[in-house]
Short mmCIF file of C-alpha atoms in Angstrom, two decimals:
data_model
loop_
_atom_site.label_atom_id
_atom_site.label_comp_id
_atom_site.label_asym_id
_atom_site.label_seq_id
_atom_site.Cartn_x
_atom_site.Cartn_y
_atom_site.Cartn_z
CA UNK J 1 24.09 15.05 20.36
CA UNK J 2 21.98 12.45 19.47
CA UNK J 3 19.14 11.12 21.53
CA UNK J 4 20.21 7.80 23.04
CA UNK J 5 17.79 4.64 22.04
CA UNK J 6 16.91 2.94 25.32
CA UNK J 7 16.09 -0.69 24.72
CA UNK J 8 12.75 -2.17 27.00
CA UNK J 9 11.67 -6.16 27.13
CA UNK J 10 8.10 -6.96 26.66
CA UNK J 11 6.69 -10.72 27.39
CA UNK J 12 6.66 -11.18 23.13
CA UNK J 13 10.26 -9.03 22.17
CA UNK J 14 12.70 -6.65 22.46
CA UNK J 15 11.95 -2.83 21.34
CA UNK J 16 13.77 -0.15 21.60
CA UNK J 17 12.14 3.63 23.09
CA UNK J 18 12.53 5.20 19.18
CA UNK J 19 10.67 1.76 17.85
CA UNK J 20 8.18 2.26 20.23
CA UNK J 21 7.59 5.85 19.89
CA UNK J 22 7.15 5.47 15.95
CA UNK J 23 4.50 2.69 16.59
CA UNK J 24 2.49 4.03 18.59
CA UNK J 25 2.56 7.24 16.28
CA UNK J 26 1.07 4.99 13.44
CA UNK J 27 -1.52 4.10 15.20
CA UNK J 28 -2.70 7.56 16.03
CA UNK J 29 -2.13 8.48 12.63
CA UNK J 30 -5.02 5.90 12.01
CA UNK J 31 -8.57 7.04 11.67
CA UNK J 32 -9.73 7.38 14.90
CA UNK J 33 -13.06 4.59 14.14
CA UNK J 34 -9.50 2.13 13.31
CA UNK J 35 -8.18 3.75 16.95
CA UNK J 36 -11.79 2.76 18.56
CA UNK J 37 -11.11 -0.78 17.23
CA UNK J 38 -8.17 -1.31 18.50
CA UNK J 39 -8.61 0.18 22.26
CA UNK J 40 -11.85 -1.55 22.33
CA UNK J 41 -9.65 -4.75 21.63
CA UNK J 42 -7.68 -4.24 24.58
CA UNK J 43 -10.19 -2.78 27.30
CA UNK J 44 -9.93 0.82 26.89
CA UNK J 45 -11.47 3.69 26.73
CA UNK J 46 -12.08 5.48 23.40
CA UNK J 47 -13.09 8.78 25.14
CA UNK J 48 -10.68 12.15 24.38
CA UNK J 49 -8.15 13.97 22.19
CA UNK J 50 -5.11 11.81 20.61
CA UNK J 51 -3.06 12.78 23.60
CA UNK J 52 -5.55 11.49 26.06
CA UNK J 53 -5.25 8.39 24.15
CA UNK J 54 -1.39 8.33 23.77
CA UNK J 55 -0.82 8.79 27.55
CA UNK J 56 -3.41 5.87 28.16
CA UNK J 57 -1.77 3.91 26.03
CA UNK J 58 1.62 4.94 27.70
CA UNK J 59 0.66 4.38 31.07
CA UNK J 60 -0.89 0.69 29.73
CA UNK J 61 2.66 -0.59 28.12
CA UNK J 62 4.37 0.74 31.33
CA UNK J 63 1.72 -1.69 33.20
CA UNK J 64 1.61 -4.03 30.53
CA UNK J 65 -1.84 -4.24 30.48
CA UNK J 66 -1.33 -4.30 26.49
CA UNK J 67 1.79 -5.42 24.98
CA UNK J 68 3.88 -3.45 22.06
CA UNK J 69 3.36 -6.44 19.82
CA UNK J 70 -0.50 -6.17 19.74
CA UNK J 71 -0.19 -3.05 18.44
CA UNK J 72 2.11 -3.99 15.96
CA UNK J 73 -0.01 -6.92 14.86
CA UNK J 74 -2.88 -4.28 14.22
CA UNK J 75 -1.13 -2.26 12.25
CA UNK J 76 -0.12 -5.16 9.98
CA UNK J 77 -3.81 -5.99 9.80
CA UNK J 78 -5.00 -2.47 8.87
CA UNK J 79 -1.47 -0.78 7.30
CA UNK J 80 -1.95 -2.76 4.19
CA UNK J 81 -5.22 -1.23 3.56
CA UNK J 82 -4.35 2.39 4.02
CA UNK J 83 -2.70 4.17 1.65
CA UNK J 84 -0.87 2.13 -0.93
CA UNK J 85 0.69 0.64 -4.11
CA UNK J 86 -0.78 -2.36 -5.89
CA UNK J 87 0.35 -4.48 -8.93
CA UNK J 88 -2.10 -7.26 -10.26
CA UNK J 89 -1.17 -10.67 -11.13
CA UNK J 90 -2.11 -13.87 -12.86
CA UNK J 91 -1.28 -16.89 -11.34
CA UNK J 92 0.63 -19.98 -12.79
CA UNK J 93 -0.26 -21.83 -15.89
CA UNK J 94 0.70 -25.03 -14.13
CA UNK J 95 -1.11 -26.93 -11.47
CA UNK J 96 -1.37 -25.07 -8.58
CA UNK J 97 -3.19 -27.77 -6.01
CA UNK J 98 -0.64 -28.61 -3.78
CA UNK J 99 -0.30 -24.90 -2.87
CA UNK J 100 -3.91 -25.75 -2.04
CA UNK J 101 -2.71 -28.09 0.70
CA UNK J 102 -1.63 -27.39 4.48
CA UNK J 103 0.34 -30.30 5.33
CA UNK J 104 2.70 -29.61 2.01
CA UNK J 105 2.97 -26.43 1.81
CA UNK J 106 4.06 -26.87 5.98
CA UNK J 107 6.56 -29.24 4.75
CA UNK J 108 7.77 -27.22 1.58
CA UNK J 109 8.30 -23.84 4.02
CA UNK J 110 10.23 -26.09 6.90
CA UNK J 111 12.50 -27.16 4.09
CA UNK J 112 13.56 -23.52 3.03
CA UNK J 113 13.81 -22.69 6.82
CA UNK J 114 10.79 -20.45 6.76
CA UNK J 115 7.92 -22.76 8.48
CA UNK J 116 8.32 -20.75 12.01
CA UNK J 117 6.40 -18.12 10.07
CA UNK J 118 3.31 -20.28 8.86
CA UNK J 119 0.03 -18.84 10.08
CA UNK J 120 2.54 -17.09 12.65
CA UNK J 121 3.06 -13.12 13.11
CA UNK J 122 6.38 -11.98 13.89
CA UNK J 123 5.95 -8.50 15.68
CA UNK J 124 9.20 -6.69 13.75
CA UNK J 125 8.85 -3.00 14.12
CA UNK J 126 12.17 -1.55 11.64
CA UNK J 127 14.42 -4.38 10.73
CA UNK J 128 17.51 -3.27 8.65
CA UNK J 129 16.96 -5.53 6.28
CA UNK J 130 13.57 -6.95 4.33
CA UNK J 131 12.09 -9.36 6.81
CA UNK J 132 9.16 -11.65 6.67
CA UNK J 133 6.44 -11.02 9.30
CA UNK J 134 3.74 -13.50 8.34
CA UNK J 135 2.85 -16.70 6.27
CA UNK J 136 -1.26 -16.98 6.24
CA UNK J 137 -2.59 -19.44 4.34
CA UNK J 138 -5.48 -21.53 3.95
CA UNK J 139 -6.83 -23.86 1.21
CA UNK J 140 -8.28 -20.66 -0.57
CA UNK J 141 -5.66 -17.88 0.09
CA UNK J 142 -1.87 -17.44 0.75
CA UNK J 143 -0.67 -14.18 2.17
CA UNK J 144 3.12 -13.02 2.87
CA UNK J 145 3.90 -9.76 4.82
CA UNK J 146 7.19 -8.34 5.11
CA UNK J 147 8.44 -5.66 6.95
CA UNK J 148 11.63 -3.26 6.53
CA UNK J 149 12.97 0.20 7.56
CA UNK J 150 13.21 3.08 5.64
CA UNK J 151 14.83 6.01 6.16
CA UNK J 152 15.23 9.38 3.93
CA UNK J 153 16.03 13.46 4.23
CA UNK J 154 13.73 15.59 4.17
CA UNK J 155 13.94 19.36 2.92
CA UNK J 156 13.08 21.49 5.46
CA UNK J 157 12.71 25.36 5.21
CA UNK J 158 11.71 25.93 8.61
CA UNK J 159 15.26 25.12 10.09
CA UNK J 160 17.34 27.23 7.57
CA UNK J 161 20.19 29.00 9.07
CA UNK J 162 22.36 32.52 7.18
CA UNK J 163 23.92 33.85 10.25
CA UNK J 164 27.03 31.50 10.07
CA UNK J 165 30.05 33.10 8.04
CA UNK J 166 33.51 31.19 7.27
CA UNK J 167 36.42 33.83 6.51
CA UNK J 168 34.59 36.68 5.85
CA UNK J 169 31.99 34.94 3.79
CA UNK J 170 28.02 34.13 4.39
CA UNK J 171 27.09 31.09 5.01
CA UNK J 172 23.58 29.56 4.33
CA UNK J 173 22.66 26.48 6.00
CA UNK J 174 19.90 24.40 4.40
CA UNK J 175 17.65 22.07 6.79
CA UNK J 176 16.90 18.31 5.94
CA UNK J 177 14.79 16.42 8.90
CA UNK J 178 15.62 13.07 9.34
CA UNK J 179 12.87 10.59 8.81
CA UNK J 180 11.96 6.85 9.04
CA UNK J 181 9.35 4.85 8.09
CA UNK J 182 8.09 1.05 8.43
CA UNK J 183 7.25 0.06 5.30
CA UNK J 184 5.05 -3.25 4.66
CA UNK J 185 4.74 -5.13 1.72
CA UNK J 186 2.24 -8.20 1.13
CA UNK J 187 1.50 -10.31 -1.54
CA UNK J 188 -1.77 -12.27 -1.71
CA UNK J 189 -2.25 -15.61 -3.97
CA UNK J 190 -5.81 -16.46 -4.55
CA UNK J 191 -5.73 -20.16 -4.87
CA UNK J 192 -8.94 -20.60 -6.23
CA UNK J 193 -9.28 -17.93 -8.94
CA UNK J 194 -5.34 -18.47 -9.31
CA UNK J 195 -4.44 -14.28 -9.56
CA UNK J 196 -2.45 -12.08 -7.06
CA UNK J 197 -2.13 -9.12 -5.64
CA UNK J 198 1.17 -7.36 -3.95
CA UNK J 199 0.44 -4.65 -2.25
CA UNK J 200 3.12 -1.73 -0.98
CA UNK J 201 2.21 0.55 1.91
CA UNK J 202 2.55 4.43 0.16
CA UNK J 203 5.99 5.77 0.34
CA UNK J 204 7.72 8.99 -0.62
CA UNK J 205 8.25 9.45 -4.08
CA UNK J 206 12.32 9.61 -4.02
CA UNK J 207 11.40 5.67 -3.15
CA UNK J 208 10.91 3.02 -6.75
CA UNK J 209 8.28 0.81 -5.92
CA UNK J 210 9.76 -1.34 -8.91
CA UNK J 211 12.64 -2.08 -6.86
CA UNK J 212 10.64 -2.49 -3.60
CA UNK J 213 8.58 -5.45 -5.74
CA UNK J 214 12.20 -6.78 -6.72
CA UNK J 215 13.24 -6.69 -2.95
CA UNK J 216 10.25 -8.49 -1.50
CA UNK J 217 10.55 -11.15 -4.52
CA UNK J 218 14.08 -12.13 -3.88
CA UNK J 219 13.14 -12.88 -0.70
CA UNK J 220 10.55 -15.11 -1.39
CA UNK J 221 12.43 -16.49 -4.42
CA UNK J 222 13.74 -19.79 -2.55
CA UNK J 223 10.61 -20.98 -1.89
CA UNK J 224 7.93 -19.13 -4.13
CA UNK J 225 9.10 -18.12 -7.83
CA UNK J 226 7.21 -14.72 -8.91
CA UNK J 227 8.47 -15.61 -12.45
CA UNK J 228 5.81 -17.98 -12.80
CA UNK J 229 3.12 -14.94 -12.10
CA UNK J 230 2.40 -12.37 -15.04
CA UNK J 231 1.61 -8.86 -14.04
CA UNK J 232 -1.51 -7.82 -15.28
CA UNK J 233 -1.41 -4.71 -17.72
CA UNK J 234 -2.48 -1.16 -16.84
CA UNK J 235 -2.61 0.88 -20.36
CA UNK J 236 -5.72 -1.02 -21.46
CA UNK J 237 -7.68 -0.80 -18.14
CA UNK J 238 -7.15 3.49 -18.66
CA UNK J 239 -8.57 2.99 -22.19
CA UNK J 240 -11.41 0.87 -20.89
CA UNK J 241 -12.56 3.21 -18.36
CA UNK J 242 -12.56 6.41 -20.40
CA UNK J 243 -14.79 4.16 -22.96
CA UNK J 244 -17.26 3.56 -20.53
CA UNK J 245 -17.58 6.94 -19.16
CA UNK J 246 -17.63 7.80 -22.91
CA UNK J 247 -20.43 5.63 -23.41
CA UNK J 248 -22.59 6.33 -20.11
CA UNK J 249 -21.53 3.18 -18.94
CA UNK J 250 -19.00 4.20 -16.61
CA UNK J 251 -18.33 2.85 -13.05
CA UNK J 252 -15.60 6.06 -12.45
CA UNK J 253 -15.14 9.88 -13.08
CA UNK J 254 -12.25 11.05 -14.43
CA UNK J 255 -10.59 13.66 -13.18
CA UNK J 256 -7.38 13.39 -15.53
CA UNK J 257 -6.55 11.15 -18.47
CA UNK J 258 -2.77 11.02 -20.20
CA UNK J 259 -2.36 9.23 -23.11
CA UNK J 260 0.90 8.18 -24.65
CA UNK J 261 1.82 7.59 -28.56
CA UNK J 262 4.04 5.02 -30.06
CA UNK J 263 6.48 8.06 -30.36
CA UNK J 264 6.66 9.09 -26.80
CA UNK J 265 4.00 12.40 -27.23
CA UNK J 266 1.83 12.52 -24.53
CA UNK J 267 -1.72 14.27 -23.88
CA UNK J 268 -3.67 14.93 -21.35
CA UNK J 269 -7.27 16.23 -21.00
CA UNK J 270 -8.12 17.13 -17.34
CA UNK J 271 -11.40 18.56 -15.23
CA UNK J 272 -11.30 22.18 -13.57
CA UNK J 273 -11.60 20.20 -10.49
CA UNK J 274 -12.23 16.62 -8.87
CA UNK J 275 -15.36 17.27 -7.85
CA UNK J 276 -16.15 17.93 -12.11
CA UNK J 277 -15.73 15.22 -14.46
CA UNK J 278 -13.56 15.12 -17.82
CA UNK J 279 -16.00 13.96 -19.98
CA UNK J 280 -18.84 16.46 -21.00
CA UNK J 281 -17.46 18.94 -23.36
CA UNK J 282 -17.71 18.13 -27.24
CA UNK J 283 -14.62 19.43 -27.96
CA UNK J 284 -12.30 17.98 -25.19
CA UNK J 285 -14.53 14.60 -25.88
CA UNK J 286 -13.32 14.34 -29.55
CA UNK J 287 -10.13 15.44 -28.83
CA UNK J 288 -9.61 12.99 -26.22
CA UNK J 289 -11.29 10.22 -27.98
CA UNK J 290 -9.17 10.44 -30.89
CA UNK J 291 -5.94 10.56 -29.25
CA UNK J 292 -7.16 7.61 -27.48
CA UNK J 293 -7.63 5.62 -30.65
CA UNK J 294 -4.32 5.98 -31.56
CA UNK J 295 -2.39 5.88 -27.98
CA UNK J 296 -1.70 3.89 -25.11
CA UNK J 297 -2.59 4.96 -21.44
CA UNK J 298 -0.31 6.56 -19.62
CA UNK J 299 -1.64 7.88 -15.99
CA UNK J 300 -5.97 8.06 -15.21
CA UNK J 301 -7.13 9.65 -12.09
CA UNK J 302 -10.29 8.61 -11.52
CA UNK J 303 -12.70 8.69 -8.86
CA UNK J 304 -14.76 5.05 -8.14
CA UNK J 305 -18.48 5.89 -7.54
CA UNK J 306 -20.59 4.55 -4.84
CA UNK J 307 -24.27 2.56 -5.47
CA UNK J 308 -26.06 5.21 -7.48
CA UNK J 309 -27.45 3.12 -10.80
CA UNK J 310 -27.72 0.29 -12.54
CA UNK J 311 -24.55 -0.62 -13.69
CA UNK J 312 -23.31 -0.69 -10.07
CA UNK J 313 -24.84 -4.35 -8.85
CA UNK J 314 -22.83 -5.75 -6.12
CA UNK J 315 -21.41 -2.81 -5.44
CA UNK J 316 -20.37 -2.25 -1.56
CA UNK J 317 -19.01 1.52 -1.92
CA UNK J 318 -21.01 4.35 0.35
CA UNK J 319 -18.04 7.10 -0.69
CA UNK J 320 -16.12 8.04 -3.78
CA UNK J 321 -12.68 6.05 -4.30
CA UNK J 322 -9.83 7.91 -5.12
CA UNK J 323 -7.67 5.71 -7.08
CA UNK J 324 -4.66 6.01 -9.84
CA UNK J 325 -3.97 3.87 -12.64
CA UNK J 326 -0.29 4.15 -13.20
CA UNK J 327 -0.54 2.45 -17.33
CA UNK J 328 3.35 3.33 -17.00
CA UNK J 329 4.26 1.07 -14.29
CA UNK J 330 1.02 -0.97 -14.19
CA UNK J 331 0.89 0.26 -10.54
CA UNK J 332 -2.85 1.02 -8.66
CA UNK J 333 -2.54 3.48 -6.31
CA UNK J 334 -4.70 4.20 -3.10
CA UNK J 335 -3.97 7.74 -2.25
CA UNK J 336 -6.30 7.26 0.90
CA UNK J 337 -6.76 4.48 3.18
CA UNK J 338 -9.89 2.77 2.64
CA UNK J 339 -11.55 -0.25 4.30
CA UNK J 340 -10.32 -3.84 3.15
CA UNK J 341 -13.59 -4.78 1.58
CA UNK J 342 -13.46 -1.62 -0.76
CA UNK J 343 -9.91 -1.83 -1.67
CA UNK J 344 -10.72 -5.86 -2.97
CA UNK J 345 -14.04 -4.73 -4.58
CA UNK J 346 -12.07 -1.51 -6.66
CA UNK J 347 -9.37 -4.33 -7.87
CA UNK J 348 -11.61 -6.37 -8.58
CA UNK J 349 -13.19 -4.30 -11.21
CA UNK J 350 -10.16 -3.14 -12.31
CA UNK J 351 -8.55 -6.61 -13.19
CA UNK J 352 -12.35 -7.36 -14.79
CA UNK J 353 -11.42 -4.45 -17.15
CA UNK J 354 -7.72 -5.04 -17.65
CA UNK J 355 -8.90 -8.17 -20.32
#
């Protein structure tokens, strides 16, 4: 029998015990310096093992010394920085400047029924449907977050069952675990610089994030039209990086390359291990560089290197970046979480190399 969802008021919302419980396990799935931040936001101690902290935090909701809601505003702060998905954009070719402007854009959002969400958080935990949380904006930045459940099977070995039989015959029972996510998705208009970014927290990979991006732009679509925004291409920017780690020049290591011809071949050269870089063998080099020359790129795995020369000015990194440029689905992906200044410094190169 199922476990019954027992429904608890807070001073900001309603939340039921299972919405709860899967909160409060993102946020100890956080690294624990992100954990530190947030109980050092709300007055307590950072001392002991996870489940020191969970029953602290336990016994502080059952006070209400802290409120479910903070929580969930932190993890929209920091979720979108952790692992993720990330298309680039170019803005409009038409004015943009009264995007630029509070008192308009206030009165643009009210008219589509949307202005209770300007500079506003919404603390929605799994809504059914695709829900905006947030509307930030200022006269350099806009930023919408939106929020939605998902849910999925997953295979499980562990909970296979062969000791059932049905009229003589053996039955085998295969395992799937039920599980559910809250997945965030935020898109970002620079108003000054006039690009985007929309970012997709990681899912599993039975998930499209092609139709996740289709999803959050219908929503949007009464009030901000994504048509109007060109998505930055991926197969050049795979090129571009394998030429400058050809050349010395590199700001990356490869760890993989694919390549794909006008035909549909595809090749890929690849390192014995990420710690080793592609490049570096004369053969693989001229193999690779030739194919390259006549192909488009496919998939790079590449690893973004910290301050170590001189073609790294400006450069904030202190650790490698793990990131993937998906040419295929002109798709960045973060298959770590990072820190919100290194994840805008890595697309920020990556859209300088994309022209």
């Amino acid at each position: 029998m199922a476990k019954k969802s027992t429904r608890s008021t807070h001073a900001s919302g309603t939340f039921t015990s299972d919405e709860q419980e899967l909160i409060l396990t993102d946020l100890l799935s956080l690294k624990k310096t992100q954990i530190g931040v947030f109980l050092e936001r709300c007055r307590l101690s950072k001392s002991g093992t996870k489940d020191q902290i969970r029953m602290r935090l336990d016994e502080a909701l059952v006070d209400e010394s802290i409120l479910l809601s903070q929580v969930v505003e932190f993890l929209d702060e920091v979720i979108p920085w952790g692992k993720q998905h990330v298309c680039l954009y170019t803005g409009p070719k038409t004015s943009i400047t009264n995007w630029r402007k509070p008192i308009w854009l206030g009165a643009h959002l009210k008219k589509h029924r949307v202005g209770k969400y300007l500079n506003a958080s919404l603390p929605l935990v799994l809504p059914e449907k695709m829900k905006i949380s947030s509307i930030l904006h200022n006269e350099r930045r806009l930023r919408v977050t939106a929020i939605k459940r998902r849910d999925w099977w997953e295979r499980n070995p562990e909970y296979d069952r062969s000791d059932a039989t049905v009229a003589g015959d053996d039955i085998e029972l295969r395992a799937y675990v039920h599980r559910v996510t809250r997945s965030l998705v935020a898109f970002e208009w620079d108003l000054i610089a006039n690009n985007a970014i929309l970012q997709i927290s990681q899912l599993p990979r039975r998930f499209d994030y092609t139709k996740v991006a289709e999803e959050f732009f219908n929503l949007i679509a009464p009030w901000l039209d994504a048509s109007r925004f060109s998505l930055v291409e991926m197969r050049a920017t795979i090129k571009k990086l394998h030429e400058l780690e050809e050349d010395r020049r590199g700001e990356t290591r490869s760890h993989s390359i694919n390549y794909r011809t006008t035909q549909g071949r595809r090749f890929e050269g690849k390192s014995a291990s990420p710690d080793d870089p592609l490049l570096g063998d004369a053969v693989i080099d001229a193999a690779m560089g030739a194919v390259r020359s006549k192909s488009v790129g496919h998939l790079g795995n590449f690893y973004w290197l910290p301050t170590n020369g001189k073609n790294t000015k400006g450069n904030p990194l202190e650790d490698e970046v793990h990131v993937i440029v998906v040419g295929s689905h002109n798709r960045v992906n973060f298959p770590t979480p990072n820190a919100e200044e290194t994840i805008r410094y890595v697309l920020s190169r990556i859209r300088s190399h994309s022209k």
